[in-house]
JSON list of C-alpha atoms in Angstrom, two decimals:
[
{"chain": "A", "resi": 1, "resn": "UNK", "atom": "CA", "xyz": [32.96, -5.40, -28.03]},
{"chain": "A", "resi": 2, "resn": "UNK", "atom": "CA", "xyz": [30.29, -6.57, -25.69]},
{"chain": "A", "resi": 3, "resn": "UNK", "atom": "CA", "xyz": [31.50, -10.28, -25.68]},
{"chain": "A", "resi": 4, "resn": "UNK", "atom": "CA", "xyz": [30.79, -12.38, -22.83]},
{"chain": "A", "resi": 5, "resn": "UNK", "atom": "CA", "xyz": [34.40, -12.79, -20.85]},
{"chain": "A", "resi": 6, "resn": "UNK", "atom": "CA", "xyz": [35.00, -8.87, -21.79]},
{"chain": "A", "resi": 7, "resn": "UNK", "atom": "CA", "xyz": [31.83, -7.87, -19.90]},
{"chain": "A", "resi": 8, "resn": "UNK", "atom": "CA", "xyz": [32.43, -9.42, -17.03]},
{"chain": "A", "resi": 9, "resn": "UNK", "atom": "CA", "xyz": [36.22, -8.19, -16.86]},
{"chain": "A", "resi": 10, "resn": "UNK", "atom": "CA", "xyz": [35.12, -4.34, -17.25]},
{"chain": "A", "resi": 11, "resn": "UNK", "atom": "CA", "xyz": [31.91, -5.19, -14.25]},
{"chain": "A", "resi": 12, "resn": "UNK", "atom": "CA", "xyz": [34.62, -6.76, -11.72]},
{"chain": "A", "resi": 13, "resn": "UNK", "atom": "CA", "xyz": [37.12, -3.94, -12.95]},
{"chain": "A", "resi": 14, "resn": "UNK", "atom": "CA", "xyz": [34.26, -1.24, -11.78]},
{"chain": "A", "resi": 15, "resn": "UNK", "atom": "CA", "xyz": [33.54, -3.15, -8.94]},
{"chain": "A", "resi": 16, "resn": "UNK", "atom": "CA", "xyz": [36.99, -3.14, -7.49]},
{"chain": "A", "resi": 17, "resn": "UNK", "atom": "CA", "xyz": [37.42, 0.34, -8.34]},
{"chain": "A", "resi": 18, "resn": "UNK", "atom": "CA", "xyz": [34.25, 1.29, -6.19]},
{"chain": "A", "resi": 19, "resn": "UNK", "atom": "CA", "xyz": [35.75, -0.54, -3.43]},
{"chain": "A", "resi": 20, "resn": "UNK", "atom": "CA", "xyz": [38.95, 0.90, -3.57]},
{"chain": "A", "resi": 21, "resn": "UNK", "atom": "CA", "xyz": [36.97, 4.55, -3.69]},
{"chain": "A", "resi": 22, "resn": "UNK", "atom": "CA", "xyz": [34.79, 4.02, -1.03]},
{"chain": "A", "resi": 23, "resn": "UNK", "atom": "CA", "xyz": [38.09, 3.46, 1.17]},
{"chain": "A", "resi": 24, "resn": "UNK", "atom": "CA", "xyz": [38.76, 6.35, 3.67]},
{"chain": "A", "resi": 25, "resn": "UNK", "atom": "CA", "xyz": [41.92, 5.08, 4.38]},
{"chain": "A", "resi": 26, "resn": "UNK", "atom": "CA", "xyz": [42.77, 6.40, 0.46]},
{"chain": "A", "resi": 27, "resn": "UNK", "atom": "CA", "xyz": [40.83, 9.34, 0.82]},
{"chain": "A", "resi": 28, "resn": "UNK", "atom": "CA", "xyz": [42.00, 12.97, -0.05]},
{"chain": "A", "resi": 29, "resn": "UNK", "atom": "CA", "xyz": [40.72, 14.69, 2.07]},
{"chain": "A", "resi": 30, "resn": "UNK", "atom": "CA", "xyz": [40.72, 18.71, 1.93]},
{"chain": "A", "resi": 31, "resn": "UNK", "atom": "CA", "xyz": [41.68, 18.58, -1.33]},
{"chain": "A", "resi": 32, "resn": "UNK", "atom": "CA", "xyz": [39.86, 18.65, -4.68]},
{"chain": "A", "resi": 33, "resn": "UNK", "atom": "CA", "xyz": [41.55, 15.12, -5.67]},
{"chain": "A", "resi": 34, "resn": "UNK", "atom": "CA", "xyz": [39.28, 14.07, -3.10]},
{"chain": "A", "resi": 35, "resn": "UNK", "atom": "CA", "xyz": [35.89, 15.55, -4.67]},
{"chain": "A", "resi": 36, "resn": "UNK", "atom": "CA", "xyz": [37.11, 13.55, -7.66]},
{"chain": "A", "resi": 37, "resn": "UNK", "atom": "CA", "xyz": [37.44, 10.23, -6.12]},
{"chain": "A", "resi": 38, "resn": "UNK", "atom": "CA", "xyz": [34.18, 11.06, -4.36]},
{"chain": "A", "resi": 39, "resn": "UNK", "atom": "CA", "xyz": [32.61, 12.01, -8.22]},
{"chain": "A", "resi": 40, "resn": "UNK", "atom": "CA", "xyz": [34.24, 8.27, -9.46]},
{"chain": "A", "resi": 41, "resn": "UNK", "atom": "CA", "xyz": [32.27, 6.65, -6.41]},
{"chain": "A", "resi": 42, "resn": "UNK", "atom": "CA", "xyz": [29.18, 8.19, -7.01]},
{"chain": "A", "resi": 43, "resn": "UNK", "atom": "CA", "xyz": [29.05, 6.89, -10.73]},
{"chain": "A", "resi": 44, "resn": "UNK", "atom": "CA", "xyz": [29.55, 3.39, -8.97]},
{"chain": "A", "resi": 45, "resn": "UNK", "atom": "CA", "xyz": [27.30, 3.65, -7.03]},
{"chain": "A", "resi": 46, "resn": "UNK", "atom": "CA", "xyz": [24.44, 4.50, -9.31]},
{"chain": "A", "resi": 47, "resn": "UNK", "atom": "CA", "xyz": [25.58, 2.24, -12.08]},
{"chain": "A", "resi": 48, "resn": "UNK", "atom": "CA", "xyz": [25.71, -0.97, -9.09]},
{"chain": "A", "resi": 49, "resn": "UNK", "atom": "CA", "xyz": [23.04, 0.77, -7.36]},
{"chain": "A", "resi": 50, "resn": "UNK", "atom": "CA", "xyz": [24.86, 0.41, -3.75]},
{"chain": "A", "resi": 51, "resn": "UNK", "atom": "CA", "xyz": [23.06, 2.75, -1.61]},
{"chain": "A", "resi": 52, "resn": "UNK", "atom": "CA", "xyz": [26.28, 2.62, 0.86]},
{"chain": "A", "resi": 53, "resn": "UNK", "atom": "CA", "xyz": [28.18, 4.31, -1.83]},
{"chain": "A", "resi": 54, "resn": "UNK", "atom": "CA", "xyz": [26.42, 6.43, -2.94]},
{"chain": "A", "resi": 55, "resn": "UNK", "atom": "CA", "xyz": [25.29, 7.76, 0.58]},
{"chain": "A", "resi": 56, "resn": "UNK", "atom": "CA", "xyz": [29.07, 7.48, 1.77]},
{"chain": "A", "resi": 57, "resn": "UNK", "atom": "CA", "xyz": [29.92, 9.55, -1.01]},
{"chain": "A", "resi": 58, "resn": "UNK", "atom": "CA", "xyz": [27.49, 11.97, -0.73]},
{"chain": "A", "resi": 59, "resn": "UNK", "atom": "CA", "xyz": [28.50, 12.20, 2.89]},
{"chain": "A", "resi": 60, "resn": "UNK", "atom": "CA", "xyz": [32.06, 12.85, 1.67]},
{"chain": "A", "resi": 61, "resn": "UNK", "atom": "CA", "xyz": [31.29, 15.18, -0.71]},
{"chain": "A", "resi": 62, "resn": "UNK", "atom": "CA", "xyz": [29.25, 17.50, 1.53]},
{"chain": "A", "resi": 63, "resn": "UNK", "atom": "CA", "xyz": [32.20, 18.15, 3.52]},
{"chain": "A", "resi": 64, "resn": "UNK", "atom": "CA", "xyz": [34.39, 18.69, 0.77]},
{"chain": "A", "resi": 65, "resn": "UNK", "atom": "CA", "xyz": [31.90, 21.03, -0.58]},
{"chain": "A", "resi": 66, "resn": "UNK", "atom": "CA", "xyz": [31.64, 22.72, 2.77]},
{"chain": "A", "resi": 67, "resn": "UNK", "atom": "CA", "xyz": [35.74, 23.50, 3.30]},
{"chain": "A", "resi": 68, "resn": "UNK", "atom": "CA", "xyz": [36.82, 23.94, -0.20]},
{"chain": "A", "resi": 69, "resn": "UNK", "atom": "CA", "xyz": [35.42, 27.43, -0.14]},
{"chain": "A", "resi": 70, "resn": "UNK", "atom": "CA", "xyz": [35.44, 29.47, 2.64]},
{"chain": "A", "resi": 71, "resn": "UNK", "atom": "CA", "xyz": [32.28, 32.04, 4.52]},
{"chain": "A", "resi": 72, "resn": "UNK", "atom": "CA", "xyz": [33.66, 34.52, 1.22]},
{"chain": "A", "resi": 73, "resn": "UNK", "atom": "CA", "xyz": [33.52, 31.83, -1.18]},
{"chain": "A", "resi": 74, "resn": "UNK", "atom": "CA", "xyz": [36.61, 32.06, -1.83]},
{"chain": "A", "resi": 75, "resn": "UNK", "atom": "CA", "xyz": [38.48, 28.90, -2.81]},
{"chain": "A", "resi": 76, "resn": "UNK", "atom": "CA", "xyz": [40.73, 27.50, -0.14]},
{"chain": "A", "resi": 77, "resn": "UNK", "atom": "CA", "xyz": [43.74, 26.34, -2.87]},
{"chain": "A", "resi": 78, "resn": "UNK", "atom": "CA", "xyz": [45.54, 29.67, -3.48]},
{"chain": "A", "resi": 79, "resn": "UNK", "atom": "CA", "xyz": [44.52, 29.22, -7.25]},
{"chain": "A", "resi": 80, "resn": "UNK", "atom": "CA", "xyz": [41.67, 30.69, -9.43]},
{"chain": "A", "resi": 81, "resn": "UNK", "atom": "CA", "xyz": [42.00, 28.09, -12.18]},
{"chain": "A", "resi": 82, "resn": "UNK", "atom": "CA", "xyz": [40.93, 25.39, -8.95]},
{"chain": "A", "resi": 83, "resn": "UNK", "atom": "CA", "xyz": [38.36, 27.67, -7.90]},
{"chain": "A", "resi": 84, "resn": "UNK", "atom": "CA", "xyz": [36.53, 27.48, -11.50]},
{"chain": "A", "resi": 85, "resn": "UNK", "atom": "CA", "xyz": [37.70, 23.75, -11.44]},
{"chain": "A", "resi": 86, "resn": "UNK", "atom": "CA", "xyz": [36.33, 22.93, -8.25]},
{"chain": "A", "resi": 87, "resn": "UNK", "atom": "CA", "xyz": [32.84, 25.12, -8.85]},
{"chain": "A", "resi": 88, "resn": "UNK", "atom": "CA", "xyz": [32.27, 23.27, -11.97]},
{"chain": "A", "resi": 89, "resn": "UNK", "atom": "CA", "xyz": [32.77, 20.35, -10.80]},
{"chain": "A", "resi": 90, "resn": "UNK", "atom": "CA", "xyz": [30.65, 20.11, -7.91]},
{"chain": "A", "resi": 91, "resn": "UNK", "atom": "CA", "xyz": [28.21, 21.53, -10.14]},
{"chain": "A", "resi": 92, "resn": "UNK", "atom": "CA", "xyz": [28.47, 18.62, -12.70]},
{"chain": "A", "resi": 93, "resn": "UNK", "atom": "CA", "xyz": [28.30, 16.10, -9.45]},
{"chain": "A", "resi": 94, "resn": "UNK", "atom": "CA", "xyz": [24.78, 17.82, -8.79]},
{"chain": "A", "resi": 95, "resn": "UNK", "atom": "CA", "xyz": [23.48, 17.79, -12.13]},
{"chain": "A", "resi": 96, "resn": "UNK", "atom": "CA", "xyz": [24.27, 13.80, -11.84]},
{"chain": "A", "resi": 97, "resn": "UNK", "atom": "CA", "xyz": [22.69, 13.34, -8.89]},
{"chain": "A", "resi": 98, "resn": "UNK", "atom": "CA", "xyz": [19.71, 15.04, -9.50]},
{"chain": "A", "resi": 99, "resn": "UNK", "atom": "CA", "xyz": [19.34, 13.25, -13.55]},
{"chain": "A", "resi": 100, "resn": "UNK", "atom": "CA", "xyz": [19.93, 9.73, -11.14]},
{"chain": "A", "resi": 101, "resn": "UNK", "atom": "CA", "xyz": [17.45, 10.50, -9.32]},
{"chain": "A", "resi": 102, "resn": "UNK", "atom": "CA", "xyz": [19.05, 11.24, -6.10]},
{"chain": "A", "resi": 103, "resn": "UNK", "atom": "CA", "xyz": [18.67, 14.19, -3.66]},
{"chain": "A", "resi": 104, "resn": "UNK", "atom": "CA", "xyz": [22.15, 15.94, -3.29]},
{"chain": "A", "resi": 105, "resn": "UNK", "atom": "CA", "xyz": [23.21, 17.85, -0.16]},
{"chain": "A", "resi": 106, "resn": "UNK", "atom": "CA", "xyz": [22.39, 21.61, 0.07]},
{"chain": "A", "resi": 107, "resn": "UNK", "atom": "CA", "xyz": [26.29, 21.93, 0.30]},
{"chain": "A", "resi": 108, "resn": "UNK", "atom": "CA", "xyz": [27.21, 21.09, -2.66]},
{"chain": "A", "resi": 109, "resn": "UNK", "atom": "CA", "xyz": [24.86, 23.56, -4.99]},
{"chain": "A", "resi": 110, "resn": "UNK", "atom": "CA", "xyz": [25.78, 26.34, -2.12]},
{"chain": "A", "resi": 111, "resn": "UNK", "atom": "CA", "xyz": [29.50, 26.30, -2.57]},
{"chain": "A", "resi": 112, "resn": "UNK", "atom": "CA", "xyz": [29.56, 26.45, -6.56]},
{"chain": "A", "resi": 113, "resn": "UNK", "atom": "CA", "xyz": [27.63, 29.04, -6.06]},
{"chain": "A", "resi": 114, "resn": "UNK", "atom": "CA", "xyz": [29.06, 30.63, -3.23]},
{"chain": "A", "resi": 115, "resn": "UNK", "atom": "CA", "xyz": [32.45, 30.80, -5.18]},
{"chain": "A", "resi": 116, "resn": "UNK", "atom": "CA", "xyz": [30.51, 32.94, -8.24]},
{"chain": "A", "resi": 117, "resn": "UNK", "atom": "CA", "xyz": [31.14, 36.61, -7.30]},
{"chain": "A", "resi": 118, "resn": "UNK", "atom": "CA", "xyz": [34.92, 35.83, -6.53]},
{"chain": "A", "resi": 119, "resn": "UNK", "atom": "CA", "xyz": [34.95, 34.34, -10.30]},
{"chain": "A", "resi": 120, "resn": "UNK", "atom": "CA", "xyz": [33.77, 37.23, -11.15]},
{"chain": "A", "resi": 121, "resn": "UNK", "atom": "CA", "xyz": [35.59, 39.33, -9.47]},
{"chain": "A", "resi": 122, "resn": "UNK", "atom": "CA", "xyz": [38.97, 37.15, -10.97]},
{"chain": "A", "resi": 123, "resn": "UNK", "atom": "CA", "xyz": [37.79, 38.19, -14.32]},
{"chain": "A", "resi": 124, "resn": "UNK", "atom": "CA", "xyz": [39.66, 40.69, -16.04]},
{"chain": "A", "resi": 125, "resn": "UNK", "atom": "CA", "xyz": [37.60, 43.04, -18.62]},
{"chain": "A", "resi": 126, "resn": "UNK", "atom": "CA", "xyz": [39.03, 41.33, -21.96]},
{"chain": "A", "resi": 127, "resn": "UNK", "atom": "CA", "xyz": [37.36, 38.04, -19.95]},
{"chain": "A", "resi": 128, "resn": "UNK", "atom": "CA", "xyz": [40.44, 35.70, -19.00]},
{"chain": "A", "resi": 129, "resn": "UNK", "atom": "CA", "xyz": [40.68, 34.89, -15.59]},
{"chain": "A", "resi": 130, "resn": "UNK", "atom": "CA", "xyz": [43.65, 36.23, -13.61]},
{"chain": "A", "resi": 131, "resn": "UNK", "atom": "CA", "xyz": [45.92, 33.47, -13.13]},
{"chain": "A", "resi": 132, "resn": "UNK", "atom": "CA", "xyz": [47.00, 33.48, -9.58]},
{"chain": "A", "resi": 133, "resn": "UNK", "atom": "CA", "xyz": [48.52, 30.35, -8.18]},
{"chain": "A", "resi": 134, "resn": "UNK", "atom": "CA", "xyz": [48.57, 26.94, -10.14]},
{"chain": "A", "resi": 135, "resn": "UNK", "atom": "CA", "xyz": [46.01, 28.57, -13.10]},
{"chain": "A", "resi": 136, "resn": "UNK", "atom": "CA", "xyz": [46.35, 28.36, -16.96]},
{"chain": "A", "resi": 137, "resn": "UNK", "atom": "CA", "xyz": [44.72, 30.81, -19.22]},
{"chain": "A", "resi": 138, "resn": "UNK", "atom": "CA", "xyz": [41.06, 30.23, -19.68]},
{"chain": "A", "resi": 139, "resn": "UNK", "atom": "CA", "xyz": [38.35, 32.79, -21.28]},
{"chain": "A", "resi": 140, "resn": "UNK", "atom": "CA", "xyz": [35.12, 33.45, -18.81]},
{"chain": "A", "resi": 141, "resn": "UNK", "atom": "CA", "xyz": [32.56, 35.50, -19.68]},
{"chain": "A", "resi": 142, "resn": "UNK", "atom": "CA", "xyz": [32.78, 39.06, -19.42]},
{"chain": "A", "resi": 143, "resn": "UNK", "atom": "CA", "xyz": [31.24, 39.91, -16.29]},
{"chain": "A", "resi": 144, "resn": "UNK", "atom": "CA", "xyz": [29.26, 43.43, -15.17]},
{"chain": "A", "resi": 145, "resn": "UNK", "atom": "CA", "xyz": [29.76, 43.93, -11.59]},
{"chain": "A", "resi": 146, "resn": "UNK", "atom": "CA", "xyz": [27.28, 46.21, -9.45]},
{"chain": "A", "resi": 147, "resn": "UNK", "atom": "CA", "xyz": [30.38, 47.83, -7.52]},
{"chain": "A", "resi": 148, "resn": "UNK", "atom": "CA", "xyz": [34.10, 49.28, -8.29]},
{"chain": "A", "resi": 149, "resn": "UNK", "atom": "CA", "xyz": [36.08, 47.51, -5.41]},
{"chain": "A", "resi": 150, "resn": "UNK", "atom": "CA", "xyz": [35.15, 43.80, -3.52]},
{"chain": "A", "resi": 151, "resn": "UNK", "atom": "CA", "xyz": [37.67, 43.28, -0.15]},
{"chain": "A", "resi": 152, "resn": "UNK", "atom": "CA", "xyz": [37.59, 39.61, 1.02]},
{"chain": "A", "resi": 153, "resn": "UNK", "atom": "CA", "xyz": [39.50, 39.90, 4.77]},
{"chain": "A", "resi": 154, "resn": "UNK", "atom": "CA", "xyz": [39.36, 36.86, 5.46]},
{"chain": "A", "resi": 155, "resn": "UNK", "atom": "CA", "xyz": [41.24, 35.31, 2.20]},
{"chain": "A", "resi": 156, "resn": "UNK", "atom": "CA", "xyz": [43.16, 39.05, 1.96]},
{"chain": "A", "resi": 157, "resn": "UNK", "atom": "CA", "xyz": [42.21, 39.85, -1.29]},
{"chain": "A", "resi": 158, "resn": "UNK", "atom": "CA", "xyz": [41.31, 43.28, -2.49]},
{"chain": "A", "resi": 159, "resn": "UNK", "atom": "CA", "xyz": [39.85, 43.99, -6.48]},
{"chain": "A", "resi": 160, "resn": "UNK", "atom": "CA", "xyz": [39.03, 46.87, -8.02]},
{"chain": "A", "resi": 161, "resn": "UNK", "atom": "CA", "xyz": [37.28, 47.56, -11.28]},
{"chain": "A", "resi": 162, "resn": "UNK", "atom": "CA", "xyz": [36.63, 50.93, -12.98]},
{"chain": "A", "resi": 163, "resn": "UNK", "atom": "CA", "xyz": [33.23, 51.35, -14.47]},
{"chain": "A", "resi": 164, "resn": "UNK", "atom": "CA", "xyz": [32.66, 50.59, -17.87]},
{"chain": "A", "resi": 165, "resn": "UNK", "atom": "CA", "xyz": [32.86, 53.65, -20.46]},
{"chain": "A", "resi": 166, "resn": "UNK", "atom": "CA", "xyz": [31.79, 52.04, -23.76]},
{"chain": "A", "resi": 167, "resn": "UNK", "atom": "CA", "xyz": [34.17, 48.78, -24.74]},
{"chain": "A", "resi": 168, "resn": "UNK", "atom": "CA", "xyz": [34.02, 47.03, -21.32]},
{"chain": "A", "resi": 169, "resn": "UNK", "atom": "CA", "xyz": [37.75, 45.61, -22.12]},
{"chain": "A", "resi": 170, "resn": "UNK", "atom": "CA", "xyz": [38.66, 49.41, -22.11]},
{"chain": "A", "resi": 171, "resn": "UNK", "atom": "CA", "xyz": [38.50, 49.57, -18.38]},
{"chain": "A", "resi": 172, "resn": "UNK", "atom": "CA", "xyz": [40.64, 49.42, -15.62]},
{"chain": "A", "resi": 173, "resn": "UNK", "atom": "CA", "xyz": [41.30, 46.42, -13.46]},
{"chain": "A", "resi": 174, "resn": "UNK", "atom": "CA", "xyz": [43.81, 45.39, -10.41]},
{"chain": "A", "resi": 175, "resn": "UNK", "atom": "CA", "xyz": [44.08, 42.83, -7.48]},
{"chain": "A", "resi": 176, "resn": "UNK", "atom": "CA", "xyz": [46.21, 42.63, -4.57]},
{"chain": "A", "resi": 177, "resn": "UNK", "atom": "CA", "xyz": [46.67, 39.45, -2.74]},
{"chain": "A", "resi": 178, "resn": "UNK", "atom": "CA", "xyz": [48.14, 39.11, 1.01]},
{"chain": "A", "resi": 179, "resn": "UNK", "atom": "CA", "xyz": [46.65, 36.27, 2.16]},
{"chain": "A", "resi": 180, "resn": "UNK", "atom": "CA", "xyz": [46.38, 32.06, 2.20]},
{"chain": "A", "resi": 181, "resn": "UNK", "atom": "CA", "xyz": [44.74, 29.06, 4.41]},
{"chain": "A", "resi": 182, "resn": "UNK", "atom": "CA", "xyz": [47.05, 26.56, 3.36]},
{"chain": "A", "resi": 183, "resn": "UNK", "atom": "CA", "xyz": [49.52, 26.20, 0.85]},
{"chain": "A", "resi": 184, "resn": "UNK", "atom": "CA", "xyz": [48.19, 24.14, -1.71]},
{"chain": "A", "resi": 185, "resn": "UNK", "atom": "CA", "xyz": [48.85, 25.68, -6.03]},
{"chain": "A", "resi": 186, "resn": "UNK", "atom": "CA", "xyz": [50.46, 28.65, -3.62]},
{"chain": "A", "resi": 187, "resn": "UNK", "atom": "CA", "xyz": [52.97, 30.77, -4.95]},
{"chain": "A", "resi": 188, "resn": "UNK", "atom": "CA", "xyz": [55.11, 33.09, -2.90]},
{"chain": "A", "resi": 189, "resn": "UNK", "atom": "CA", "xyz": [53.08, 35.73, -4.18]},
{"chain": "A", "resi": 190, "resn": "UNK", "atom": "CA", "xyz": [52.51, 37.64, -0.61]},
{"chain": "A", "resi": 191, "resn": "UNK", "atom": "CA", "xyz": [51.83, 41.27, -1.02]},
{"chain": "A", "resi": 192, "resn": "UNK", "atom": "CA", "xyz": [51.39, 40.84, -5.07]},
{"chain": "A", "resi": 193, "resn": "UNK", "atom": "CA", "xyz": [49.02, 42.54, -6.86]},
{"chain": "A", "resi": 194, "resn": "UNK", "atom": "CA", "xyz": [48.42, 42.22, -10.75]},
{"chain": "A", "resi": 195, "resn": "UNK", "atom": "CA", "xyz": [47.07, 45.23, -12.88]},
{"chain": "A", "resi": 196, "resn": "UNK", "atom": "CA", "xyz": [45.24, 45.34, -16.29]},
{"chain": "A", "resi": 197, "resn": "UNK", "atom": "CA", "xyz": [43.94, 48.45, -18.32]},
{"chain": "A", "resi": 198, "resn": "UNK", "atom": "CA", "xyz": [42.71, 49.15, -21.71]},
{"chain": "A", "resi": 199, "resn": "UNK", "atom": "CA", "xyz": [43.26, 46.08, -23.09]},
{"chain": "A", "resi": 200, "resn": "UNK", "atom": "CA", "xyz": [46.73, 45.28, -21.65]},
{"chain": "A", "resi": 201, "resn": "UNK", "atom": "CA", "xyz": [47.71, 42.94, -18.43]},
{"chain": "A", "resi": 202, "resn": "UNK", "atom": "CA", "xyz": [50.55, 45.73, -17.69]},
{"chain": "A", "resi": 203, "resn": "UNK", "atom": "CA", "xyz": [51.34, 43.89, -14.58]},
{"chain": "A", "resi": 204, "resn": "UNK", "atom": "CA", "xyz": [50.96, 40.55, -15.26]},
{"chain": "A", "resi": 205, "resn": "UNK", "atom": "CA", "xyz": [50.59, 37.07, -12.78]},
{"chain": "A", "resi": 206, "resn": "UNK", "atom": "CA", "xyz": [53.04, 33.90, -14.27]},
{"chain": "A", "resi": 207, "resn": "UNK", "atom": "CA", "xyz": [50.43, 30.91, -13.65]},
{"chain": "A", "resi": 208, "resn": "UNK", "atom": "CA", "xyz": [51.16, 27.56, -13.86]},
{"chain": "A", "resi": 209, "resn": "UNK", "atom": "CA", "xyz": [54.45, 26.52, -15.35]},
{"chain": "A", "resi": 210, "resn": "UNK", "atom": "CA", "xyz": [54.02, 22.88, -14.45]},
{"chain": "A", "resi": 211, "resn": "UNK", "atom": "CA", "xyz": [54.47, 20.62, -11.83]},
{"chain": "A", "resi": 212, "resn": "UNK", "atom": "CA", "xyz": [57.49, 18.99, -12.74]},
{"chain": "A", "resi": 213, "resn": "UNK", "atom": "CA", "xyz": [60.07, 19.68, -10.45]},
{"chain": "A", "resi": 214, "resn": "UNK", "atom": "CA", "xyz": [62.67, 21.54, -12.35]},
{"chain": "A", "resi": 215, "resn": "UNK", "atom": "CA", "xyz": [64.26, 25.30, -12.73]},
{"chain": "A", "resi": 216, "resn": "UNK", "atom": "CA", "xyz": [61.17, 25.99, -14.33]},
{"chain": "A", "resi": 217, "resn": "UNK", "atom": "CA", "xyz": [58.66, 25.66, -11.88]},
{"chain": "A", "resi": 218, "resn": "UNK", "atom": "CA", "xyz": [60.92, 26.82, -9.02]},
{"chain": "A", "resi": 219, "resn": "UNK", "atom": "CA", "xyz": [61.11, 30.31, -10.57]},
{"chain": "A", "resi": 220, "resn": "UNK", "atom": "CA", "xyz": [57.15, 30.45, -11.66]},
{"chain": "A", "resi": 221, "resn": "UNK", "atom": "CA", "xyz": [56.67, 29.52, -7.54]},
{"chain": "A", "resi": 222, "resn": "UNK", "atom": "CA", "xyz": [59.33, 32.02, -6.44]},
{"chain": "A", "resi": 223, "resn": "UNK", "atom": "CA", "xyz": [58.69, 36.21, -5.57]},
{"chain": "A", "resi": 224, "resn": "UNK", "atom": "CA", "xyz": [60.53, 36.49, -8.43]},
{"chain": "A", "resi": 225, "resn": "UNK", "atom": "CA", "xyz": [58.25, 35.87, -10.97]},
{"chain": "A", "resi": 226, "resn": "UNK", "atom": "CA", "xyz": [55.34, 37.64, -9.37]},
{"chain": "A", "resi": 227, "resn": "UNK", "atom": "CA", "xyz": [55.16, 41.67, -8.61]},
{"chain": "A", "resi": 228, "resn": "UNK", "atom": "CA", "xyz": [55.64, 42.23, -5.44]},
{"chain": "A", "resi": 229, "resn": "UNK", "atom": "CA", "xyz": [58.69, 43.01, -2.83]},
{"chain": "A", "resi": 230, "resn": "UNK", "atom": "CA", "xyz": [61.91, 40.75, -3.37]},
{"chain": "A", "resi": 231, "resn": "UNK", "atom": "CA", "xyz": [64.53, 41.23, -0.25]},
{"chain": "A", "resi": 232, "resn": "UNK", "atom": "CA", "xyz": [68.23, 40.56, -0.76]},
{"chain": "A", "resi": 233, "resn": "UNK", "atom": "CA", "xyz": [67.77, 39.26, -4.80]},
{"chain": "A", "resi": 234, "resn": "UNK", "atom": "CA", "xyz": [66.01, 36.13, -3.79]},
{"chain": "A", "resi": 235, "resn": "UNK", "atom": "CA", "xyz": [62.65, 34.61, -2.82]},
{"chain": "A", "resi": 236, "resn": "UNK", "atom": "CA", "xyz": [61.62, 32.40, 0.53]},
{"chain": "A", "resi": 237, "resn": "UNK", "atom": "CA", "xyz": [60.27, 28.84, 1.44]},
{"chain": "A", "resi": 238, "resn": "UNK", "atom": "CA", "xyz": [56.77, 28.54, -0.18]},
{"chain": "A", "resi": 239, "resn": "UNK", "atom": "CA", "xyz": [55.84, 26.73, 3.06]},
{"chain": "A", "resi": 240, "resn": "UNK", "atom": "CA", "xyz": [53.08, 27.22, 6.01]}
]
């Protein structure tokens, strides 16, 4: 496998891919595509050992880091499938860094771990994670809160959680969302609210259809698929 010509096609491969990454020009920026192409240039960098990559994207990444949740840690993308995304991602990037030998920015341990309560909080008791926005089912640990009700004002979320009485999945849960920053994995879900209880999602989010453009995903976007007020039969622009 390791012949000669093949070697040396995979190095310049991996070269011009670190290049390309360490463009700004094809940057995403404020947006977790971004923190990926900024994970890809890292690995270049420590496998060429170019200290301008690696410093460029560490540079990158920090501010990524630093808007992708916000004061709350709440993730900016409308979804809580990215915000677990996102959070474990940055956290891999660290763990990287710090087995390279490199010293990562403050920022990006702070925001994976800035975004932990609201994980929590997007937790139902029988442990999936309430799909709001662009978010498939995935199982998270059960978690124990210290409180009954968390408000974030500034991302307009409000949760509530009854305390546990025996079977934590026996217990009561709800969210109401009326709020965004931009309208990235949004849905038209303004004023929705989802609502689980004794094992049941009784009021249940849709998630992620797909992104394909079809029928499909144009109902999972619209009011109509999520509980909350629908004026005149039909649903409205999911735009800023």
């Amino acid at each position: 496998l390791w012949e000669d010509d093949f070697y040396d096609l995979l190095f310049r491969l991996l070269e011009a891919h670190g290049a390309w990454l360490n463009r700004d020009d094809k940057y995403a920026e404020h947006h977790n595509h971004g923190i990926m192409q900024d994970q890809a240039l890292l690995y270049a960098g420590v496998f060429f050992q170019r200290r301008d990559w690696i410093s460029h994207g560490m540079e990158r990444l920090s501010r990524q880091a630093e808007w992708a949740f916000n004061a709350e840690g709440v993730h900016k993308e409308n979804s809580s499938g990215y915000a677990l995304m996102v959070s474990r991602l940055l956290q891999k990037i660290h763990k990287f860094l710090v087995d390279s030998g490199e010293t990562p920015a403050e920022t990006i341990s702070d925001a994976a771990q800035r975004s932990k309560e609201y994980l929590e909080w997007c937790t139902m008791p029988n442990g999936i994670l309430v799909q709001i926005g662009d978010t498939q089912r995935q199982v998270m640990p059960v978690p124990s809160p210290s409180s009954c009700q968390k408000f974030y004002p500034e991302a307009g979320m409000y949760f509530y959680r009854s305390k546990a009485q025996g079977h934590p999945g026996d217990g009561t849960w709800k969210v109401i969302k009326a709020g965004y920053v931009n309208t990235e994995h949004k849905h038209c879900d303004d004023g929705s609210f989802v609502l689980y209880g004794k094992g049941h999602e009784i009021f249940s989010d849709c998630g992620i259809y797909g992104y394909e453009k079809d029928r499909y995903r144009a109902y999972f976007l619209s009011a109509k698929a999520h509980n909350t007020v629908v004026v005149d039969d039909s649903t409205y622009p999911c735009s800023a």
